[in-house]
């Protein structure tokens, strides 16, 4: 093949004449003597543009056959396999490259990233250790990533050890300082957390994330501190400074928190609104009609009849605490996990992970697929927490999967949390959340999503009346002994009043309620009362649905 022919194909590609470029490549590949690699690269790019993952994988196979020493081809194939739900094929891809190149440290590192993304945390840790043993460049980053995994599986001692190892190699390594501060926060070690964030500020005075954490660690007046003033100044200069949108978003939420604590509610709402406007830019547009249709689809499909025909037989009895975000689920989990037989798992993504791996539509799963979900979920829990742990899965949006949960785990115990609707809505709006929670950036969308939650919850209560306990936040705070007695009875666990000292326990807390659950139970002024002028539109919307909490 002459360079002139390849140049002509490249011109066609750059002119967006992809079909012509593809045809020219395929014709040249029929020749007995031709340089194949650049042609397959072009074919690969055309397949990716056409979103034909299957064809893209075929071209990557051809490139791997030509260049089995090129790690990039293996990595790209593995990512396409992940995207297509072919997780094991992606794993095999890395295994093949490592078998051929056992001394390749970066391959071990990339394989660890892939394994971690697909829930295989223990094996990911082993691959990171292999990369370190092979003297990978920048070992601080490897220790950092190991620390992230140990934090995710609640092994805080190992996480701290990894972050300290990273800092031994580079005492100015900001990500390790930040993550170490995060672990100390989760353990309730406020002073140690402040120390780490302060070290970051000492070397990076305009680090918005560290400033934001210091602001939110403030527990007593004055709340408008030098950190608040510095953060306001940085954000006002945003047009002159190179600030990322996510950093600005984080900063606005922190300022909202500071002014809320200072009881300057108008200013607080101003900053929360700016933070949510930026958050909306990184989220897909919320579609109320689409969410309502999904609700109806769930309700129509998951019926008593469906459960009778599809329910598996096993003795596994996990605990699920779910509901709306900011509705008291962390409080319920903290009290339950005081029992010696119960372990706090936090907001696990295991169920969502295995469901997405199985298919896009949960209403189409076969019994065989339900069996796979049951097996994979249980294995992820065992791999992470051990064989004999009664683990609480506190991922809030598992409420959508309750029908499926009862099909794959007939003995599962489920708690749904609820709270004053206005307080839920305003608390969600005041929290910087993941982009997948696209309803969280506008109050009217949060209210709509809450109403859909109530429809789904009522449906589950209708078809599973003995399997769901609804924990009402206000009632729990006002009558903790009564509610907790009911709560523990739901799990056939013995209740002890000492469990109300949950806030004194040095245990891991991994949610936005990280500091609230370290205080005794007490009823304060409803948050919505402080923002009456800002929530009139959702008050009207919610007032049209009386007895929401009873429903």
mmCIF file of N, CA, C and O in Angstrom, residues 357-422:
data_model
loop_
_atom_site.group_PDB
_atom_site.id
_atom_site.type_symbol
_atom_site.label_atom_id
_atom_site.label_comp_id
_atom_site.label_asym_id
_atom_site.label_seq_id
_atom_site.Cartn_x
_atom_site.Cartn_y
_atom_site.Cartn_z
ATOM 1 N N UNK A 357 -25.943 -4.981 34.718
ATOM 2 C CA UNK A 357 -25.154 -5.979 34.007
ATOM 3 C C UNK A 357 -26.068 -7.014 33.346
ATOM 4 O O UNK A 357 -25.746 -7.593 32.309
ATOM 5 N N UNK A 358 -27.231 -7.242 33.946
ATOM 6 C CA UNK A 358 -28.162 -8.261 33.444
ATOM 7 C C UNK A 358 -28.985 -7.747 32.273
ATOM 8 O O UNK A 358 -29.267 -8.482 31.320
ATOM 9 N N UNK A 359 -29.396 -6.473 32.334
ATOM 10 C CA UNK A 359 -30.210 -5.936 31.240
ATOM 11 C C UNK A 359 -30.734 -4.551 31.553
ATOM 12 O O UNK A 359 -30.596 -4.048 32.667
ATOM 13 N N UNK A 360 -31.322 -3.914 30.554
ATOM 14 C CA UNK A 360 -31.793 -2.535 30.689
ATOM 15 C C UNK A 360 -33.201 -2.447 31.263
ATOM 16 O O UNK A 360 -33.598 -1.394 31.773
ATOM 17 N N UNK A 361 -33.970 -3.507 31.187
ATOM 18 C CA UNK A 361 -35.390 -3.456 31.548
ATOM 19 C C UNK A 361 -35.699 -4.532 32.586
ATOM 20 O O UNK A 361 -35.784 -5.723 32.256
ATOM 21 N N UNK A 362 -35.905 -4.129 33.831
ATOM 22 C CA UNK A 362 -36.120 -5.113 34.893
ATOM 23 C C UNK A 362 -37.453 -5.835 34.757
ATOM 24 O O UNK A 362 -37.663 -6.869 35.384
ATOM 25 N N UNK A 363 -38.354 -5.311 33.948
ATOM 26 C CA UNK A 363 -39.647 -5.982 33.766
ATOM 27 C C UNK A 363 -39.556 -7.142 32.773
ATOM 28 O O UNK A 363 -40.544 -7.855 32.558
ATOM 29 N N UNK A 364 -38.389 -7.349 32.177
ATOM 30 C CA UNK A 364 -38.231 -8.414 31.181
ATOM 31 C C UNK A 364 -37.324 -9.544 31.660
ATOM 32 O O UNK A 364 -37.014 -10.463 30.893
ATOM 33 N N UNK A 365 -36.877 -9.494 32.908
ATOM 34 C CA UNK A 365 -35.952 -10.510 33.388
ATOM 35 C C UNK A 365 -36.638 -11.874 33.508
ATOM 36 O O UNK A 365 -37.753 -11.983 34.031
ATOM 37 N N UNK A 366 -35.933 -12.897 33.050
ATOM 38 C CA UNK A 366 -36.414 -14.273 33.180
ATOM 39 C C UNK A 366 -36.046 -14.809 34.560
ATOM 40 O O UNK A 366 -35.255 -14.204 35.296
ATOM 41 N N UNK A 367 -36.602 -15.968 34.921
ATOM 42 C CA UNK A 367 -36.257 -16.598 36.197
ATOM 43 C C UNK A 367 -34.765 -16.902 36.248
ATOM 44 O O UNK A 367 -34.118 -16.735 37.292
ATOM 45 N N UNK A 368 -34.204 -17.343 35.132
ATOM 46 C CA UNK A 368 -32.766 -17.618 35.104
ATOM 47 C C UNK A 368 -31.962 -16.355 35.396
ATOM 48 O O UNK A 368 -30.964 -16.390 36.138
ATOM 49 N N UNK A 369 -32.390 -15.224 34.833
ATOM 50 C CA UNK A 369 -31.681 -13.964 35.094
ATOM 51 C C UNK A 369 -31.863 -13.517 36.547
ATOM 52 O O UNK A 369 -30.945 -12.963 37.161
ATOM 53 N N UNK A 370 -33.041 -13.753 37.106
ATOM 54 C CA UNK A 370 -33.255 -13.449 38.522
ATOM 55 C C UNK A 370 -32.325 -14.288 39.395
ATOM 56 O O UNK A 370 -31.783 -13.797 40.399
ATOM 57 N N UNK A 371 -32.118 -15.532 39.016
ATOM 58 C CA UNK A 371 -31.188 -16.394 39.755
ATOM 59 C C UNK A 371 -29.765 -15.852 39.682
ATOM 60 O O UNK A 371 -29.025 -15.894 40.677
ATOM 61 N N UNK A 372 -29.374 -15.333 38.528
ATOM 62 C CA UNK A 372 -28.034 -14.753 38.382
ATOM 63 C C UNK A 372 -27.879 -13.507 39.257
ATOM 64 O O UNK A 372 -26.838 -13.295 39.876
ATOM 65 N N UNK A 373 -28.929 -12.676 39.284
ATOM 66 C CA UNK A 373 -28.895 -11.481 40.125
ATOM 67 C C UNK A 373 -28.735 -11.865 41.588
ATOM 68 O O UNK A 373 -27.920 -11.292 42.326
ATOM 69 N N UNK A 374 -29.496 -12.863 42.016
ATOM 70 C CA UNK A 374 -29.418 -13.337 43.393
ATOM 71 C C UNK A 374 -28.012 -13.817 43.726
ATOM 72 O O UNK A 374 -27.427 -13.446 44.755
ATOM 73 N N UNK A 375 -27.443 -14.618 42.841
ATOM 74 C CA UNK A 375 -26.114 -15.187 43.060
ATOM 75 C C UNK A 375 -25.044 -14.094 43.079
ATOM 76 O O UNK A 375 -24.175 -14.071 43.971
ATOM 77 N N UNK A 376 -25.080 -13.184 42.104
ATOM 78 C CA UNK A 376 -24.038 -12.155 41.994
ATOM 79 C C UNK A 376 -24.103 -11.170 43.157
ATOM 80 O O UNK A 376 -23.072 -10.778 43.704
ATOM 81 N N UNK A 377 -25.314 -10.751 43.533
ATOM 82 C CA UNK A 377 -25.442 -9.803 44.644
ATOM 83 C C UNK A 377 -24.890 -10.417 45.926
ATOM 84 O O UNK A 377 -24.100 -9.792 46.638
ATOM 85 N N UNK A 378 -25.298 -11.639 46.204
ATOM 86 C CA UNK A 378 -24.849 -12.290 47.430
ATOM 87 C C UNK A 378 -23.330 -12.451 47.434
ATOM 88 O O UNK A 378 -22.675 -12.256 48.461
ATOM 89 N N UNK A 379 -22.759 -12.784 46.274
ATOM 90 C CA UNK A 379 -21.307 -12.963 46.196
ATOM 91 C C UNK A 379 -20.570 -11.658 46.439
ATOM 92 O O UNK A 379 -19.528 -11.630 47.110
ATOM 93 N N UNK A 380 -21.101 -10.548 45.915
ATOM 94 C CA UNK A 380 -20.474 -9.243 46.149
ATOM 95 C C UNK A 380 -20.490 -8.892 47.632
ATOM 96 O O UNK A 380 -19.510 -8.361 48.173
ATOM 97 N N UNK A 381 -21.598 -9.187 48.307
ATOM 98 C CA UNK A 381 -21.688 -8.914 49.748
ATOM 99 C C UNK A 381 -20.687 -9.778 50.517
ATOM 100 O O UNK A 381 -19.969 -9.289 51.391
ATOM 101 N N UNK A 382 -20.616 -11.050 50.166
ATOM 102 C CA UNK A 382 -19.688 -11.962 50.850
ATOM 103 C C UNK A 382 -18.240 -11.540 50.609
ATOM 104 O O UNK A 382 -17.421 -11.520 51.541
ATOM 105 N N UNK A 383 -17.906 -11.197 49.367
ATOM 106 C CA UNK A 383 -16.537 -10.788 49.050
ATOM 107 C C UNK A 383 -16.132 -9.540 49.815
ATOM 108 O O UNK A 383 -14.957 -9.359 50.162
ATOM 109 N N UNK A 384 -17.097 -8.667 50.068
ATOM 110 C CA UNK A 384 -16.798 -7.391 50.714
ATOM 111 C C UNK A 384 -16.847 -7.470 52.234
ATOM 112 O O UNK A 384 -15.975 -6.911 52.923
ATOM 113 N N UNK A 385 -17.834 -8.169 52.763
ATOM 114 C CA UNK A 385 -18.075 -8.125 54.210
ATOM 115 C C UNK A 385 -17.905 -9.470 54.920
ATOM 116 O O UNK A 385 -17.972 -9.523 56.147
ATOM 117 N N UNK A 386 -17.705 -10.544 54.166
ATOM 118 C CA UNK A 386 -17.567 -11.851 54.787
ATOM 119 C C UNK A 386 -18.854 -12.657 54.715
ATOM 120 O O UNK A 386 -19.923 -12.148 54.366
ATOM 121 N N UNK A 387 -18.761 -13.918 55.095
ATOM 122 C CA UNK A 387 -19.844 -14.879 54.884
ATOM 123 C C UNK A 387 -21.013 -14.696 55.841
ATOM 124 O O UNK A 387 -22.167 -14.850 55.474
ATOM 125 N N UNK A 388 -20.735 -14.367 57.089
ATOM 126 C CA UNK A 388 -21.784 -14.448 58.116
ATOM 127 C C UNK A 388 -22.258 -13.090 58.623
ATOM 128 O O UNK A 388 -22.731 -12.969 59.751
ATOM 129 N N UNK A 389 -22.137 -12.056 57.816
ATOM 130 C CA UNK A 389 -22.569 -10.719 58.238
ATOM 131 C C UNK A 389 -24.011 -10.457 57.804
ATOM 132 O O UNK A 389 -24.387 -10.766 56.661
ATOM 133 N N UNK A 390 -24.785 -9.887 58.701
ATOM 134 C CA UNK A 390 -26.117 -9.385 58.349
ATOM 135 C C UNK A 390 -25.932 -7.922 57.972
ATOM 136 O O UNK A 390 -25.824 -7.049 58.830
ATOM 137 N N UNK A 391 -25.846 -7.675 56.679
ATOM 138 C CA UNK A 391 -25.414 -6.374 56.165
ATOM 139 C C UNK A 391 -26.612 -5.519 55.775
ATOM 140 O O UNK A 391 -27.544 -5.993 55.113
ATOM 141 N N UNK A 392 -26.568 -4.247 56.180
ATOM 142 C CA UNK A 392 -27.586 -3.279 55.753
ATOM 143 C C UNK A 392 -27.144 -2.650 54.439
ATOM 144 O O UNK A 392 -26.063 -2.068 54.348
ATOM 145 N N UNK A 393 -27.967 -2.767 53.428
ATOM 146 C CA UNK A 393 -27.761 -2.073 52.156
ATOM 147 C C UNK A 393 -28.647 -0.829 52.190
ATOM 148 O O UNK A 393 -29.868 -0.921 52.136
ATOM 149 N N UNK A 394 -28.021 0.338 52.287
ATOM 150 C CA UNK A 394 -28.769 1.580 52.514
ATOM 151 C C UNK A 394 -28.821 2.473 51.272
ATOM 152 O O UNK A 394 -28.941 3.697 51.392
ATOM 153 N N UNK A 395 -28.767 1.892 50.116
ATOM 154 C CA UNK A 395 -28.874 2.734 48.912
ATOM 155 C C UNK A 395 -30.322 3.206 48.774
ATOM 156 O O UNK A 395 -31.237 2.402 48.569
ATOM 157 N N UNK A 396 -30.583 4.507 48.855
ATOM 158 C CA UNK A 396 -31.965 5.005 48.900
ATOM 159 C C UNK A 396 -32.831 4.586 47.720
ATOM 160 O O UNK A 396 -33.987 4.177 47.910
ATOM 161 N N UNK A 397 -32.289 4.687 46.492
ATOM 162 C CA UNK A 397 -33.166 4.442 45.350
ATOM 163 C C UNK A 397 -33.403 2.962 45.057
ATOM 164 O O UNK A 397 -34.020 2.611 44.051
ATOM 165 N N UNK A 398 -32.984 2.077 45.967
ATOM 166 C CA UNK A 398 -33.396 0.676 45.849
ATOM 167 C C UNK A 398 -34.907 0.512 46.020
ATOM 168 O O UNK A 398 -35.438 -0.573 45.769
ATOM 169 N N UNK A 399 -35.597 1.574 46.450
ATOM 170 C CA UNK A 399 -37.057 1.462 46.600
ATOM 171 C C UNK A 399 -37.730 1.061 45.292
ATOM 172 O O UNK A 399 -38.778 0.435 45.282
ATOM 173 N N UNK A 400 -37.100 1.411 44.172
ATOM 174 C CA UNK A 400 -37.679 1.053 42.872
ATOM 175 C C UNK A 400 -37.616 -0.453 42.621
ATOM 176 O O UNK A 400 -38.366 -0.987 41.805
ATOM 177 N N UNK A 401 -36.695 -1.123 43.323
ATOM 178 C CA UNK A 401 -36.444 -2.531 43.062
ATOM 179 C C UNK A 401 -37.074 -3.468 44.095
ATOM 180 O O UNK A 401 -36.768 -4.659 44.110
ATOM 181 N N UNK A 402 -37.941 -2.955 44.973
ATOM 182 C CA UNK A 402 -38.440 -3.785 46.074
ATOM 183 C C UNK A 402 -39.139 -5.052 45.572
ATOM 184 O O UNK A 402 -38.952 -6.146 46.122
ATOM 185 N N UNK A 403 -39.929 -4.932 44.514
ATOM 186 C CA UNK A 403 -40.575 -6.113 43.960
ATOM 187 C C UNK A 403 -39.563 -7.144 43.488
ATOM 188 O O UNK A 403 -39.705 -8.346 43.744
ATOM 189 N N UNK A 404 -38.532 -6.678 42.809
ATOM 190 C CA UNK A 404 -37.483 -7.576 42.339
ATOM 191 C C UNK A 404 -36.712 -8.156 43.516
ATOM 192 O O UNK A 404 -36.360 -9.344 43.520
ATOM 193 N N UNK A 405 -36.437 -7.333 44.532
ATOM 194 C CA UNK A 405 -35.713 -7.798 45.721
ATOM 195 C C UNK A 405 -36.459 -8.958 46.374
ATOM 196 O O UNK A 405 -35.870 -9.980 46.737
ATOM 197 N N UNK A 406 -37.778 -8.811 46.514
ATOM 198 C CA UNK A 406 -38.558 -9.869 47.158
ATOM 199 C C UNK A 406 -38.668 -11.121 46.281
ATOM 200 O O UNK A 406 -38.953 -12.208 46.783
ATOM 201 N N UNK A 407 -38.430 -10.952 44.989
ATOM 202 C CA UNK A 407 -38.411 -12.117 44.105
ATOM 203 C C UNK A 407 -37.103 -12.887 44.258
ATOM 204 O O UNK A 407 -37.103 -14.116 44.332
ATOM 205 N N UNK A 408 -35.980 -12.170 44.314
ATOM 206 C CA UNK A 408 -34.681 -12.859 44.372
ATOM 207 C C UNK A 408 -34.301 -13.241 45.800
ATOM 208 O O UNK A 408 -33.541 -14.189 46.016
ATOM 209 N N UNK A 409 -34.821 -12.490 46.792
ATOM 210 C CA UNK A 409 -34.552 -12.787 48.204
ATOM 211 C C UNK A 409 -35.875 -12.762 48.979
ATOM 212 O O UNK A 409 -36.234 -11.741 49.579
ATOM 213 N N UNK A 410 -36.631 -13.852 48.980
ATOM 214 C CA UNK A 410 -37.948 -13.848 49.630
ATOM 215 C C UNK A 410 -37.911 -13.465 51.106
ATOM 216 O O UNK A 410 -38.900 -12.951 51.631
ATOM 217 N N UNK A 411 -36.763 -13.701 51.768
ATOM 218 C CA UNK A 411 -36.660 -13.411 53.201
ATOM 219 C C UNK A 411 -36.058 -12.039 53.491
ATOM 220 O O UNK A 411 -35.763 -11.736 54.653
ATOM 221 N N UNK A 412 -35.859 -11.242 52.458
ATOM 222 C CA UNK A 412 -35.295 -9.901 52.670
ATOM 223 C C UNK A 412 -36.213 -9.069 53.555
ATOM 224 O O UNK A 412 -37.438 -9.143 53.445
ATOM 225 N N UNK A 413 -35.611 -8.278 54.434
ATOM 226 C CA UNK A 413 -36.349 -7.351 55.274
ATOM 227 C C UNK A 413 -36.120 -5.932 54.746
ATOM 228 O O UNK A 413 -34.985 -5.544 54.463
ATOM 229 N N UNK A 414 -37.202 -5.172 54.650
ATOM 230 C CA UNK A 414 -37.128 -3.867 53.989
ATOM 231 C C UNK A 414 -37.713 -2.780 54.875
ATOM 232 O O UNK A 414 -38.804 -2.932 55.438
ATOM 233 N N UNK A 415 -36.956 -1.701 54.985
ATOM 234 C CA UNK A 415 -37.434 -0.496 55.659
ATOM 235 C C UNK A 415 -37.441 0.630 54.641
ATOM 236 O O UNK A 415 -36.458 0.839 53.927
ATOM 237 N N UNK A 416 -38.535 1.349 54.562
ATOM 238 C CA UNK A 416 -38.603 2.572 53.761
ATOM 239 C C UNK A 416 -38.720 3.757 54.710
ATOM 240 O O UNK A 416 -39.548 3.736 55.628
ATOM 241 N N UNK A 417 -37.891 4.749 54.512
ATOM 242 C CA UNK A 417 -37.904 5.915 55.382
ATOM 243 C C UNK A 417 -38.755 7.025 54.776
ATOM 244 O O UNK A 417 -38.846 7.158 53.555
ATOM 245 N N UNK A 418 -39.377 7.811 55.654
ATOM 246 C CA UNK A 418 -40.192 8.938 55.199
ATOM 247 C C UNK A 418 -40.045 10.087 56.189
ATOM 248 O O UNK A 418 -39.615 9.892 57.336
ATOM 249 N N UNK A 419 -40.429 11.247 55.735
ATOM 250 C CA UNK A 419 -40.217 12.479 56.513
ATOM 251 C C UNK A 419 -41.160 13.540 55.960
ATOM 252 O O UNK A 419 -41.772 13.350 54.909
ATOM 253 N N UNK A 420 -41.279 14.642 56.641
ATOM 254 C CA UNK A 420 -42.096 15.739 56.122
ATOM 255 C C UNK A 420 -41.680 16.044 54.679
ATOM 256 O O UNK A 420 -40.493 16.283 54.410
ATOM 257 N N UNK A 421 -42.614 16.013 53.728
ATOM 258 C CA UNK A 421 -42.250 16.179 52.312
ATOM 259 C C UNK A 421 -41.489 17.464 52.010
ATOM 260 O O UNK A 421 -40.545 17.447 51.220
ATOM 261 N N UNK A 422 -41.906 18.573 52.617
ATOM 262 C CA UNK A 422 -41.208 19.838 52.358
ATOM 263 C C UNK A 422 -39.776 19.791 52.863
ATOM 264 O O UNK A 422 -38.849 20.303 52.203
#
